[in-house]
mmCIF file of C-alpha atoms and ligand atoms in Angstrom:
data_model
loop_
_atom_site.group_PDB
_atom_site.id
_atom_site.type_symbol
_atom_site.label_atom_id
_atom_site.label_comp_id
_atom_site.label_asym_id
_atom_site.label_seq_id
_atom_site.Cartn_x
_atom_site.Cartn_y
_atom_site.Cartn_z
ATOM 1 C CA MET A 1 -49.075 -9.367 21.828
ATOM 2 C CA ALA A 2 -46.767 -9.217 18.819
ATOM 3 C CA LEU A 3 -44.273 -6.500 18.148
ATOM 4 C CA VAL A 4 -45.838 -3.440 16.509
ATOM 5 C CA ALA A 5 -43.992 -0.688 14.633
ATOM 6 C CA LEU A 6 -45.382 2.752 13.853
ATOM 7 C CA VAL A 7 -43.583 4.165 10.810
ATOM 8 C CA ASN A 8 -43.829 6.946 8.233
ATOM 9 C CA CYS A 9 -44.528 9.879 10.591
ATOM 10 C CA SER A 10 -43.770 13.303 9.095
ATOM 11 C CA GLN A 11 -43.219 14.463 12.676
ATOM 12 C CA LEU A 12 -43.097 12.165 15.676
ATOM 13 C CA VAL A 13 -43.802 14.704 18.418
ATOM 14 C CA THR A 14 -42.403 12.847 21.430
ATOM 15 C CA LEU A 15 -42.420 15.518 24.198
ATOM 16 C CA ALA A 16 -39.471 13.551 25.613
ATOM 17 C CA GLY A 17 -37.542 15.444 28.264
ATOM 18 C CA ALA A 18 -37.088 15.998 31.950
ATOM 19 C CA ASN A 19 -39.172 13.743 34.172
ATOM 20 C CA ARG A 20 -41.210 16.651 35.610
ATOM 21 C CA PRO A 21 -43.727 19.220 34.380
ATOM 22 C CA ARG A 22 -42.309 21.627 31.793
ATOM 23 C CA VAL A 23 -41.930 25.335 32.546
ATOM 24 C CA GLY A 24 -40.893 28.500 30.728
ATOM 25 C CA ALA A 25 -39.051 27.899 27.441
ATOM 26 C CA GLU A 26 -39.257 24.113 28.017
ATOM 27 C CA MET A 27 -42.932 24.336 27.104
ATOM 28 C CA ARG A 28 -41.869 25.115 23.523
ATOM 29 C CA GLU A 29 -39.458 22.135 23.258
ATOM 30 C CA LEU A 30 -41.389 19.238 21.764
ATOM 31 C CA ALA A 31 -38.496 16.845 20.944
ATOM 32 C CA ILE A 32 -39.791 16.245 17.414
ATOM 33 C CA ILE A 33 -38.261 13.423 15.352
ATOM 34 C CA HIS A 34 -38.706 14.047 11.611
ATOM 35 C CA ASP A 35 -39.524 10.813 9.767
ATOM 36 C CA GLY A 36 -39.656 9.192 13.198
ATOM 37 C CA ALA A 37 -40.830 5.720 14.165
ATOM 38 C CA MET A 38 -41.789 3.851 17.286
ATOM 39 C CA LEU A 39 -41.663 0.228 18.431
ATOM 40 C CA ILE A 40 -44.441 -1.099 20.709
ATOM 41 C CA ARG A 41 -44.526 -4.374 22.655
ATOM 42 C CA ASP A 42 -47.415 -5.465 24.894
ATOM 43 C CA ALA A 43 -49.025 -2.017 24.732
ATOM 44 C CA ARG A 44 -45.833 -0.322 25.966
ATOM 45 C CA ILE A 45 -43.421 1.823 23.993
ATOM 46 C CA GLU A 46 -40.161 -0.095 23.581
ATOM 47 C CA ALA A 47 -38.143 2.239 21.352
ATOM 48 C CA VAL A 48 -38.510 5.660 19.720
ATOM 49 C CA GLY A 49 -36.208 7.096 17.093
ATOM 50 C CA ALA A 50 -35.398 7.770 13.459
ATOM 51 C CA ARG A 51 -37.168 5.454 11.033
ATOM 52 C CA SER A 52 -33.933 3.789 9.890
ATOM 53 C CA LYS A 53 -32.952 2.989 13.461
ATOM 54 C CA ILE A 54 -36.346 1.503 14.342
ATOM 55 C CA GLU A 55 -36.663 -0.472 11.095
ATOM 56 C CA ALA A 56 -33.372 -2.215 11.904
ATOM 57 C CA LEU A 57 -35.092 -3.703 14.994
ATOM 58 C CA LEU A 58 -38.040 -5.280 13.152
ATOM 59 C CA ASN A 59 -38.546 -9.004 12.573
ATOM 60 C CA SER A 60 -40.729 -10.788 10.036
ATOM 61 C CA ASP A 61 -43.701 -10.953 12.448
ATOM 62 C CA THR A 62 -43.742 -7.249 13.264
ATOM 63 C CA GLN A 63 -47.089 -5.645 12.572
ATOM 64 C CA ILE A 64 -46.679 -2.293 10.793
ATOM 65 C CA ILE A 65 -48.817 0.791 11.389
ATOM 66 C CA ASP A 66 -48.264 3.213 8.500
ATOM 67 C CA ALA A 67 -48.917 6.793 9.658
ATOM 68 C CA GLY A 68 -49.095 7.876 6.015
ATOM 69 C CA GLY A 69 -46.678 10.778 6.368
ATOM 70 C CA ARG A 70 -48.771 12.400 9.094
ATOM 71 C CA VAL A 71 -48.016 13.978 12.482
ATOM 72 C CA VAL A 72 -48.084 11.711 15.536
ATOM 73 C CA THR A 73 -48.424 13.053 19.087
ATOM 74 C CA PRO A 74 -49.097 11.489 22.478
ATOM 75 C CA GLY A 75 -52.803 11.012 23.232
ATOM 76 C CA PHE A 76 -54.210 14.163 24.813
ATOM 77 C CA VAL A 77 -54.632 14.247 28.590
ATOM 78 C CA ASP A 78 -57.699 16.258 29.641
ATOM 79 C CA ALA A 79 -57.104 17.074 33.311
ATOM 80 C CA HIS A 80 -60.456 18.748 34.112
ATOM 81 C CA THR A 81 -63.789 17.262 33.017
ATOM 82 C CA HIS A 82 -67.267 16.709 34.417
ATOM 83 C CA LEU A 83 -67.809 13.424 32.562
ATOM 84 C CA VAL A 84 -70.980 12.146 34.245
ATOM 85 C CA PHE A 85 -74.299 14.026 34.045
ATOM 86 C CA ALA A 86 -77.848 13.405 32.891
ATOM 87 C CA GLY A 87 -79.650 15.463 30.249
ATOM 88 C CA ASN A 88 -78.169 18.604 28.777
ATOM 89 C CA ARG A 89 -78.752 22.351 28.941
ATOM 90 C CA ALA A 90 -79.349 23.284 25.309
ATOM 91 C CA ASP A 91 -82.315 25.333 26.585
ATOM 92 C CA GLU A 92 -80.008 27.482 28.723
ATOM 93 C CA PHE A 93 -77.579 27.758 25.813
ATOM 94 C CA GLU A 94 -80.393 29.344 23.811
ATOM 95 C CA MET A 95 -81.167 31.721 26.733
ATOM 96 C CA ARG A 96 -77.525 32.784 26.944
ATOM 97 C CA CYS A 97 -77.524 33.440 23.190
ATOM 98 C CA SER A 98 -80.340 35.934 23.801
ATOM 99 C CA GLY A 99 -78.280 37.775 26.404
ATOM 100 C CA ILE A 100 -79.176 36.237 29.783
ATOM 101 C CA THR A 101 -75.985 35.598 31.758
ATOM 102 C CA TYR A 102 -74.782 32.299 33.178
ATOM 103 C CA GLN A 103 -75.043 33.687 36.720
ATOM 104 C CA GLU A 104 -78.613 34.981 36.142
ATOM 105 C CA ILE A 105 -79.724 31.537 34.909
ATOM 106 C CA ALA A 106 -78.173 29.974 38.022
ATOM 107 C CA ARG A 107 -80.074 32.430 40.257
ATOM 108 C CA GLN A 108 -83.344 31.312 38.598
ATOM 109 C CA GLY A 109 -82.683 27.690 39.618
ATOM 110 C CA GLY A 110 -80.997 26.663 36.370
ATOM 111 C CA GLY A 111 -77.328 25.965 35.902
ATOM 112 C CA ILE A 112 -75.640 23.279 37.992
ATOM 113 C CA ARG A 113 -78.789 22.722 40.084
ATOM 114 C CA SER A 114 -80.907 21.745 37.077
ATOM 115 C CA THR A 115 -78.342 19.111 36.049
ATOM 116 C CA VAL A 116 -78.237 17.906 39.676
ATOM 117 C CA ARG A 117 -82.006 17.242 39.670
ATOM 118 C CA ARG A 118 -81.759 15.150 36.500
ATOM 119 C CA THR A 119 -78.610 13.313 37.580
ATOM 120 C CA ARG A 120 -80.163 12.330 40.924
ATOM 121 C CA ASP A 121 -83.156 10.857 39.067
ATOM 122 C CA ALA A 122 -81.045 8.826 36.631
ATOM 123 C CA THR A 123 -80.131 5.209 37.376
ATOM 124 C CA GLU A 124 -76.513 4.095 37.520
ATOM 125 C CA ASN A 125 -76.959 2.224 34.218
ATOM 126 C CA GLU A 126 -78.459 5.261 32.496
ATOM 127 C CA LEU A 127 -75.530 7.401 33.660
ATOM 128 C CA LEU A 128 -73.028 4.776 32.528
ATOM 129 C CA ALA A 129 -74.538 4.774 29.028
ATOM 130 C CA VAL A 130 -74.157 8.577 28.869
ATOM 131 C CA ALA A 131 -70.598 8.463 30.216
ATOM 132 C CA GLN A 132 -69.678 5.820 27.633
ATOM 133 C CA LYS A 133 -71.053 8.083 24.892
ATOM 134 C CA HIS A 134 -68.924 10.946 26.233
ATOM 135 C CA ALA A 135 -65.916 8.602 26.365
ATOM 136 C CA ARG A 136 -66.359 7.976 22.637
ATOM 137 C CA TRP A 137 -66.416 11.755 22.029
ATOM 138 C CA PHE A 138 -63.140 12.170 23.928
ATOM 139 C CA LEU A 139 -61.431 9.281 22.129
ATOM 140 C CA ARG A 140 -62.616 10.489 18.726
ATOM 141 C CA SER A 141 -60.958 13.852 19.467
ATOM 142 C CA GLY A 142 -57.660 12.193 20.360
ATOM 143 C CA THR A 143 -58.007 12.265 24.152
ATOM 144 C CA THR A 144 -56.911 9.001 25.765
ATOM 145 C CA THR A 145 -56.802 10.059 29.448
ATOM 146 C CA ILE A 146 -59.214 12.255 31.399
ATOM 147 C CA GLU A 147 -59.775 13.414 34.930
ATOM 148 C CA ALA A 148 -63.497 13.053 35.784
ATOM 149 C CA LYS A 149 -65.251 14.861 38.621
ATOM 150 C CA SER A 150 -68.417 14.041 40.508
ATOM 151 C CA GLY A 151 -70.510 17.013 41.628
ATOM 152 C CA TYR A 152 -73.949 16.631 40.011
ATOM 153 C CA GLY A 153 -75.305 14.417 42.802
ATOM 154 C CA LEU A 154 -74.772 16.414 46.010
ATOM 155 C CA THR A 155 -76.266 13.674 48.203
ATOM 156 C CA VAL A 156 -74.218 10.888 49.738
ATOM 157 C CA GLU A 157 -75.776 8.227 47.511
ATOM 158 C CA ALA A 158 -75.811 10.267 44.280
ATOM 159 C CA GLU A 159 -72.165 11.352 44.639
ATOM 160 C CA MET A 160 -71.066 7.734 45.208
ATOM 161 C CA LYS A 161 -73.207 6.672 42.211
ATOM 162 C CA ILE A 162 -71.377 9.139 39.960
ATOM 163 C CA LEU A 163 -67.933 8.054 41.166
ATOM 164 C CA ARG A 164 -68.853 4.393 40.583
ATOM 165 C CA VAL A 165 -69.890 5.350 37.029
ATOM 166 C CA VAL A 166 -66.462 6.956 36.472
ATOM 167 C CA ARG A 167 -64.837 3.694 37.569
ATOM 168 C CA GLU A 168 -67.171 1.642 35.350
ATOM 169 C CA THR A 169 -66.392 3.922 32.382
ATOM 170 C CA GLU A 170 -62.688 3.256 32.922
ATOM 171 C CA GLU A 171 -63.378 -0.499 33.079
ATOM 172 C CA THR A 172 -65.650 -0.688 30.028
ATOM 173 C CA THR A 173 -64.026 1.749 27.569
ATOM 174 C CA PRO A 174 -60.438 2.352 26.380
ATOM 175 C CA LEU A 175 -60.450 5.798 28.040
ATOM 176 C CA ARG A 176 -58.207 6.109 31.124
ATOM 177 C CA CYS A 177 -60.236 7.944 33.824
ATOM 178 C CA VAL A 178 -58.884 9.541 37.010
ATOM 179 C CA PRO A 179 -61.763 10.165 39.459
ATOM 180 C CA THR A 180 -62.092 13.354 41.518
ATOM 181 C CA PHE A 181 -64.673 13.901 44.269
ATOM 182 C CA LEU A 182 -66.365 17.307 43.853
ATOM 183 C CA GLY A 183 -69.176 17.063 46.420
ATOM 184 C CA ALA A 184 -68.647 20.783 47.076
ATOM 185 C CA HIS A 185 -69.614 21.815 43.543
ATOM 186 C CA GLU A 186 -72.731 23.740 44.584
ATOM 187 C CA VAL A 187 -75.057 23.975 47.597
ATOM 188 C CA PRO A 188 -78.039 21.728 46.734
ATOM 189 C CA ASP A 189 -81.655 22.986 46.819
ATOM 190 C CA GLU A 190 -82.440 21.357 50.175
ATOM 191 C CA PHE A 191 -79.507 23.128 51.872
ATOM 192 C CA VAL A 192 -80.017 26.643 50.489
ATOM 193 C CA GLY A 193 -79.427 29.038 53.399
ATOM 194 C CA ARG A 194 -77.742 26.222 55.359
ATOM 195 C CA THR A 195 -74.368 25.991 53.638
ATOM 196 C CA GLY A 196 -72.714 25.008 56.935
ATOM 197 C CA GLY A 197 -74.945 21.951 57.200
ATOM 198 C CA TYR A 198 -74.004 20.845 53.701
ATOM 199 C CA ILE A 199 -70.288 21.277 54.428
ATOM 200 C CA GLU A 200 -70.691 18.989 57.474
ATOM 201 C CA LEU A 201 -72.340 16.377 55.217
ATOM 202 C CA VAL A 202 -69.414 16.568 52.768
ATOM 203 C CA ILE A 203 -66.762 16.321 55.499
ATOM 204 C CA ASP A 204 -68.435 13.863 57.897
ATOM 205 C CA GLU A 205 -70.234 11.495 55.517
ATOM 206 C CA MET A 206 -69.192 11.821 51.887
ATOM 207 C CA LEU A 207 -65.408 12.113 52.191
ATOM 208 C CA PRO A 208 -64.974 9.121 54.554
ATOM 209 C CA LEU A 209 -67.026 6.925 52.174
ATOM 210 C CA VAL A 210 -65.030 8.106 49.145
ATOM 211 C CA ALA A 211 -61.810 7.204 50.951
ATOM 212 C CA LEU A 212 -63.128 3.891 52.331
ATOM 213 C CA HIS A 213 -64.177 2.629 48.894
ATOM 214 C CA LYS A 214 -61.219 4.273 47.109
ATOM 215 C CA LEU A 215 -63.640 6.029 44.746
ATOM 216 C CA ALA A 216 -61.435 9.063 44.024
ATOM 217 C CA SER A 217 -57.782 10.064 43.750
ATOM 218 C CA PHE A 218 -58.440 13.776 44.268
ATOM 219 C CA CYS A 219 -60.869 16.115 46.019
ATOM 220 C CA ASP A 220 -61.952 19.399 44.382
ATOM 221 C CA VAL A 221 -64.001 22.344 45.695
ATOM 222 C CA PHE A 222 -65.795 25.153 43.846
ATOM 223 C CA CYS A 223 -64.233 28.087 45.704
ATOM 224 C CA GLU A 224 -66.124 31.358 45.102
ATOM 225 C CA PRO A 225 -67.373 33.783 47.797
ATOM 226 C CA HIS A 226 -71.089 33.110 47.091
ATOM 227 C CA ILE A 227 -70.693 29.296 47.025
ATOM 228 C CA PHE A 228 -67.848 27.891 49.147
ATOM 229 C CA ASP A 229 -65.647 30.705 50.417
ATOM 230 C CA GLN A 230 -61.956 30.374 51.112
ATOM 231 C CA HIS A 231 -62.515 29.292 54.716
ATOM 232 C CA SER A 232 -65.109 26.598 53.888
ATOM 233 C CA ALA A 233 -63.165 25.336 50.885
ATOM 234 C CA GLY A 234 -60.050 25.102 53.050
ATOM 235 C CA ARG A 235 -61.858 23.019 55.690
ATOM 236 C CA ILE A 236 -63.124 20.538 53.081
ATOM 237 C CA LEU A 237 -59.756 20.220 51.361
ATOM 238 C CA GLU A 238 -57.871 19.771 54.640
ATOM 239 C CA ALA A 239 -60.272 16.973 55.575
ATOM 240 C CA ALA A 240 -59.658 15.364 52.171
ATOM 241 C CA ARG A 241 -55.918 15.624 52.611
ATOM 242 C CA ARG A 242 -56.099 13.870 55.980
ATOM 243 C CA LEU A 243 -57.806 10.964 54.144
ATOM 244 C CA GLY A 244 -54.971 10.762 51.607
ATOM 245 C CA LEU A 245 -56.638 12.475 48.651
ATOM 246 C CA GLY A 246 -54.794 14.883 46.346
ATOM 247 C CA LEU A 247 -56.227 18.401 46.075
ATOM 248 C CA ARG A 248 -57.617 20.460 43.179
ATOM 249 C CA ILE A 249 -59.565 23.751 43.336
ATOM 250 C CA HIS A 250 -62.016 25.597 41.065
ATOM 251 C CA GLY A 251 -60.857 29.141 41.881
ATOM 252 C CA ASP A 252 -60.841 32.789 40.823
ATOM 253 C CA GLN A 253 -63.333 32.110 37.994
ATOM 254 C CA PHE A 254 -65.558 35.146 38.523
ATOM 255 C CA SER A 255 -63.394 37.234 40.877
ATOM 256 C CA CYS A 256 -59.928 37.168 42.425
ATOM 257 C CA SER A 257 -61.283 35.766 45.675
ATOM 258 C CA GLY A 258 -58.451 33.762 47.169
ATOM 259 C CA GLY A 259 -58.881 30.439 45.329
ATOM 260 C CA ALA A 260 -55.345 30.423 43.958
ATOM 261 C CA MET A 261 -53.965 31.647 47.279
ATOM 262 C CA LEU A 262 -55.730 28.780 49.053
ATOM 263 C CA ALA A 263 -54.304 26.275 46.542
ATOM 264 C CA ALA A 264 -50.826 27.653 47.247
ATOM 265 C CA ARG A 265 -51.292 27.552 51.012
ATOM 266 C CA LEU A 266 -52.480 23.920 50.915
ATOM 267 C CA GLY A 267 -49.924 22.823 48.321
ATOM 268 C CA ALA A 268 -52.709 21.587 46.033
ATOM 269 C CA ALA A 269 -51.828 19.709 42.851
ATOM 270 C CA THR A 270 -53.758 22.206 40.738
ATOM 271 C CA ALA A 271 -55.693 25.462 40.774
ATOM 272 C CA ASP A 272 -58.218 25.516 37.950
ATOM 273 C CA HIS A 273 -59.916 28.346 35.974
ATOM 274 C CA LEU A 274 -57.937 31.377 37.353
ATOM 275 C CA GLU A 275 -59.507 33.826 34.893
ATOM 276 C CA HIS A 276 -59.242 36.619 37.504
ATOM 277 C CA THR A 277 -56.034 35.594 39.286
ATOM 278 C CA ASP A 278 -53.720 38.527 40.046
ATOM 279 C CA ALA A 279 -49.924 38.838 40.038
ATOM 280 C CA ALA A 280 -49.551 38.133 43.766
ATOM 281 C CA SER A 281 -51.541 34.905 43.409
ATOM 282 C CA ILE A 282 -49.454 33.849 40.410
ATOM 283 C CA ALA A 283 -46.300 34.364 42.470
ATOM 284 C CA ALA A 284 -47.799 32.286 45.299
ATOM 285 C CA LEU A 285 -48.664 29.434 42.895
ATOM 286 C CA ALA A 286 -45.099 29.491 41.560
ATOM 287 C CA ALA A 287 -43.587 29.390 45.053
ATOM 288 C CA ALA A 288 -45.797 26.415 45.998
ATOM 289 C CA ASN A 289 -45.357 24.510 42.682
ATOM 290 C CA VAL A 290 -49.109 24.409 42.046
ATOM 291 C CA GLN A 291 -50.042 23.718 38.411
ATOM 292 C CA PRO A 292 -52.625 26.083 36.899
ATOM 293 C CA ILE A 293 -55.279 24.389 34.750
ATOM 294 C CA LEU A 294 -56.646 26.892 32.255
ATOM 295 C CA LEU A 295 -60.070 26.331 30.693
ATOM 296 C CA PRO A 296 -60.555 28.707 27.754
ATOM 297 C CA GLY A 297 -63.475 26.631 26.425
ATOM 298 C CA SER A 298 -65.584 27.685 29.403
ATOM 299 C CA VAL A 299 -64.680 31.372 28.946
ATOM 300 C CA TYR A 300 -65.668 31.119 25.286
ATOM 301 C CA SER A 301 -68.862 29.175 26.001
ATOM 302 C CA ILE A 302 -70.261 31.599 28.581
ATOM 303 C CA GLY A 303 -69.608 34.466 26.179
ATOM 304 C CA SER A 304 -66.917 36.115 28.319
ATOM 305 C CA ARG A 305 -63.719 37.628 26.982
ATOM 306 C CA HIS A 306 -61.891 37.418 30.289
ATOM 307 C CA TYR A 307 -59.351 34.674 29.623
ATOM 308 C CA ALA A 308 -56.789 33.590 32.213
ATOM 309 C CA PRO A 309 -53.412 35.394 32.063
ATOM 310 C CA ALA A 310 -51.530 32.465 30.503
ATOM 311 C CA ARG A 311 -48.508 34.481 29.348
ATOM 312 C CA ALA A 312 -47.897 35.919 32.822
ATOM 313 C CA MET A 313 -48.139 32.410 34.253
ATOM 314 C CA ILE A 314 -45.655 30.951 31.765
ATOM 315 C CA GLU A 315 -43.277 33.847 32.405
ATOM 316 C CA ALA A 316 -43.594 33.233 36.158
ATOM 317 C CA GLY A 317 -42.445 29.627 35.614
ATOM 318 C CA LEU A 318 -45.773 27.878 36.173
ATOM 319 C CA ALA A 319 -46.254 24.456 34.542
ATOM 320 C CA VAL A 320 -49.441 25.447 32.707
ATOM 321 C CA VAL A 321 -52.062 22.824 31.829
ATOM 322 C CA LEU A 322 -54.973 23.180 29.388
ATOM 323 C CA ALA A 323 -58.234 21.255 29.770
ATOM 324 C CA THR A 324 -61.763 21.301 28.355
ATOM 325 C CA ASP A 325 -63.850 21.627 31.561
ATOM 326 C CA PHE A 326 -66.304 19.449 29.597
ATOM 327 C CA ASN A 327 -69.741 19.897 31.239
ATOM 328 C CA PRO A 328 -73.349 20.484 30.131
ATOM 329 C CA GLY A 329 -73.475 24.172 31.106
ATOM 330 C CA SER A 330 -70.404 26.343 30.884
ATOM 331 C CA SER A 331 -68.297 24.201 28.525
ATOM 332 C CA PRO A 332 -69.988 21.641 26.274
ATOM 333 C CA ILE A 333 -66.637 20.992 24.565
ATOM 334 C CA ALA A 334 -64.857 17.625 24.575
ATOM 335 C CA SER A 335 -62.135 18.501 22.045
ATOM 336 C CA MET A 336 -58.613 19.360 23.161
ATOM 337 C CA PRO A 337 -57.684 20.722 19.668
ATOM 338 C CA VAL A 338 -60.512 23.289 20.036
ATOM 339 C CA VAL A 339 -59.188 24.273 23.485
ATOM 340 C CA MET A 340 -55.644 24.512 22.097
ATOM 341 C CA SER A 341 -56.870 26.783 19.313
ATOM 342 C CA LEU A 342 -58.621 29.084 21.814
ATOM 343 C CA ALA A 343 -55.443 29.149 23.914
ATOM 344 C CA CYS A 344 -53.452 30.234 20.865
ATOM 345 C CA THR A 345 -55.791 32.943 19.612
ATOM 346 C CA GLN A 346 -57.224 34.248 22.910
ATOM 347 C CA MET A 347 -54.411 33.694 25.413
ATOM 348 C CA LYS A 348 -51.450 34.052 23.023
ATOM 349 C CA MET A 349 -49.908 30.710 23.818
ATOM 350 C CA THR A 350 -47.838 29.215 20.982
ATOM 351 C CA PRO A 351 -48.979 25.959 19.339
ATOM 352 C CA ALA A 352 -46.017 24.176 20.971
ATOM 353 C CA GLU A 353 -46.924 25.487 24.419
ATOM 354 C CA THR A 354 -50.518 24.321 23.997
ATOM 355 C CA LEU A 355 -49.367 20.824 23.034
ATOM 356 C CA THR A 356 -47.146 20.577 26.129
ATOM 357 C CA ALA A 357 -50.032 21.861 28.271
ATOM 358 C CA ALA A 358 -52.381 19.261 26.764
ATOM 359 C CA THR A 359 -50.083 16.261 27.228
ATOM 360 C CA ILE A 360 -47.082 15.962 29.556
ATOM 361 C CA ASN A 361 -47.997 18.845 31.869
ATOM 362 C CA ALA A 362 -51.557 17.568 32.174
ATOM 363 C CA ALA A 363 -50.273 14.054 32.927
ATOM 364 C CA SER A 364 -48.014 15.480 35.656
ATOM 365 C CA SER A 365 -50.988 17.171 37.317
ATOM 366 C CA LEU A 366 -52.642 13.733 37.637
ATOM 367 C CA ASN A 367 -49.485 11.958 38.881
ATOM 368 C CA LEU A 368 -49.485 9.996 35.618
ATOM 369 C CA ALA A 369 -46.339 11.362 33.965
ATOM 370 C CA ALA A 370 -44.579 8.005 34.328
ATOM 371 C CA GLN A 371 -47.285 6.332 32.199
ATOM 372 C CA VAL A 372 -48.656 8.847 29.662
ATOM 373 C CA GLY A 373 -48.172 12.349 28.247
ATOM 374 C CA SER A 374 -45.090 11.722 26.109
ATOM 375 C CA LEU A 375 -43.804 9.088 23.682
ATOM 376 C CA GLU A 376 -40.881 7.540 25.551
ATOM 377 C CA ARG A 377 -39.634 4.050 26.330
ATOM 378 C CA GLY A 378 -41.692 2.342 29.038
ATOM 379 C CA LYS A 379 -44.806 4.476 28.661
ATOM 380 C CA SER A 380 -48.243 3.328 27.535
ATOM 381 C CA ALA A 381 -48.736 3.252 23.747
ATOM 382 C CA ASP A 382 -51.323 6.067 23.737
ATOM 383 C CA PHE A 383 -50.913 8.122 20.575
ATOM 384 C CA VAL A 384 -52.776 10.021 17.877
ATOM 385 C CA VAL A 385 -52.117 10.066 14.124
ATOM 386 C CA HIS A 386 -53.394 13.491 13.129
ATOM 387 C CA GLU A 387 -54.793 14.505 9.747
ATOM 388 C CA ALA A 388 -51.851 16.917 9.423
ATOM 389 C CA GLY A 389 -48.253 17.102 8.248
ATOM 390 C CA ASP A 390 -47.116 19.638 10.847
ATOM 391 C CA TYR A 391 -48.176 19.828 14.508
ATOM 392 C CA ARG A 392 -49.091 23.517 14.182
ATOM 393 C CA GLU A 393 -52.023 22.515 11.972
ATOM 394 C CA ILE A 394 -53.709 20.894 15.017
ATOM 395 C CA PRO A 395 -54.847 24.197 16.623
ATOM 396 C CA TYR A 396 -54.789 26.075 13.300
ATOM 397 C CA PHE A 397 -57.547 24.214 11.371
ATOM 398 C CA LEU A 398 -60.154 24.961 14.043
ATOM 399 C CA GLY A 399 -63.081 22.564 14.134
ATOM 400 C CA THR A 400 -62.006 20.514 11.128
ATOM 401 C CA GLN A 401 -59.432 18.323 12.853
ATOM 402 C CA ARG A 402 -60.388 14.683 13.163
ATOM 403 C CA PRO A 403 -57.552 12.297 14.020
ATOM 404 C CA ALA A 404 -56.888 9.677 11.344
ATOM 405 C CA MET A 405 -56.136 7.072 14.033
ATOM 406 C CA VAL A 406 -56.177 6.973 17.832
ATOM 407 C CA TYR A 407 -54.431 4.276 19.895
ATOM 408 C CA ALA A 408 -55.020 3.804 23.620
ATOM 409 C CA LYS A 409 -53.021 1.232 25.620
ATOM 410 C CA GLY A 410 -51.702 -0.149 22.318
ATOM 411 C CA GLU A 411 -55.158 -0.785 20.823
ATOM 412 C CA ARG A 412 -56.634 1.133 17.919
ATOM 413 C CA VAL A 413 -59.793 2.814 19.239
ATOM 414 C CA VAL A 414 -60.562 5.236 16.368
HETATM 415 ZN ZN1 ZN B 501 -65.064 22.532 36.180
#
């Protein structure tokens, strides 16, 4: 591939810095180059700097990308999504609008279980077509890397089918996908009242197959007292760790019930949700270097006002991550700029902090910080040319932001 130069950026927001997740005041340091430029060779970033410095390196064959005086950032990294599911739950959305709660709908057999029934019935090809459509939504919003969980199959075969679809989405679209096994997302209909039996299925049959076929990098568990309590979640995650998988946890979403504490005890990569996490749990996460993944889109979508205590976490030195939690029930949102806006207005994060949380910190949580999450020499040429002159406009113009251009692995995809 020829040499490519990106020029004419009002702000080249590089996020260059220490080779580790950013904490405290570092989350507000974006390493912006005004009138910056970038040189790309073979889909990798070769040089980043002032326009004059980069232009001196060009030859007559260099292909020029003119950013048109706009802001350029790294492609967003969405570290918590449920990419693969069949059907949608617009009917439940309407019910929630009339005042029925998310938990009440779940008790009536709706919620995750209704998506599980449809996802089990769908063929692998049907699910791949849906996942590819979702991949286009992510890319169009400027997201070039996602984490993608299983969890709408809940049988051995259906969970493996979903993880294969994640891999096929990665192979057939420009979106980079990191697979996570979430067999313990919910107790399926046929195991209601026999949670212990389902946990044995996850540990004895699903996890060994996931590891054998290398279908996931991480294992996640939905840790809430009425679903998988701290003890059960711990057993599943310890089994996953013995098989070499990294650990993530859905925790403290509806109550402070030990999810974050468990993540700290196991040294998990991330603890996700944390809307009800208390000060002692925050201190435990900090001591264990667990990254919190905050999901304000799901708080907004279920009509709650109980957002995670982001400011306390940043002050405690946690390397905060933001993600969409994209799923058909509690967060039908694929846009990181929307999530960043919610984080600013509802959790009082600054625009700079949200950008760090949506790029380099998210990449760190997926062990991908050497490849993506900032614009630095040697990294993949994943970047977004925003319809903006200043990065603060990204969360500020809520719902109107559409990137002018998106590049993934050096190729223009939007
Ligand atoms: Zn989730």
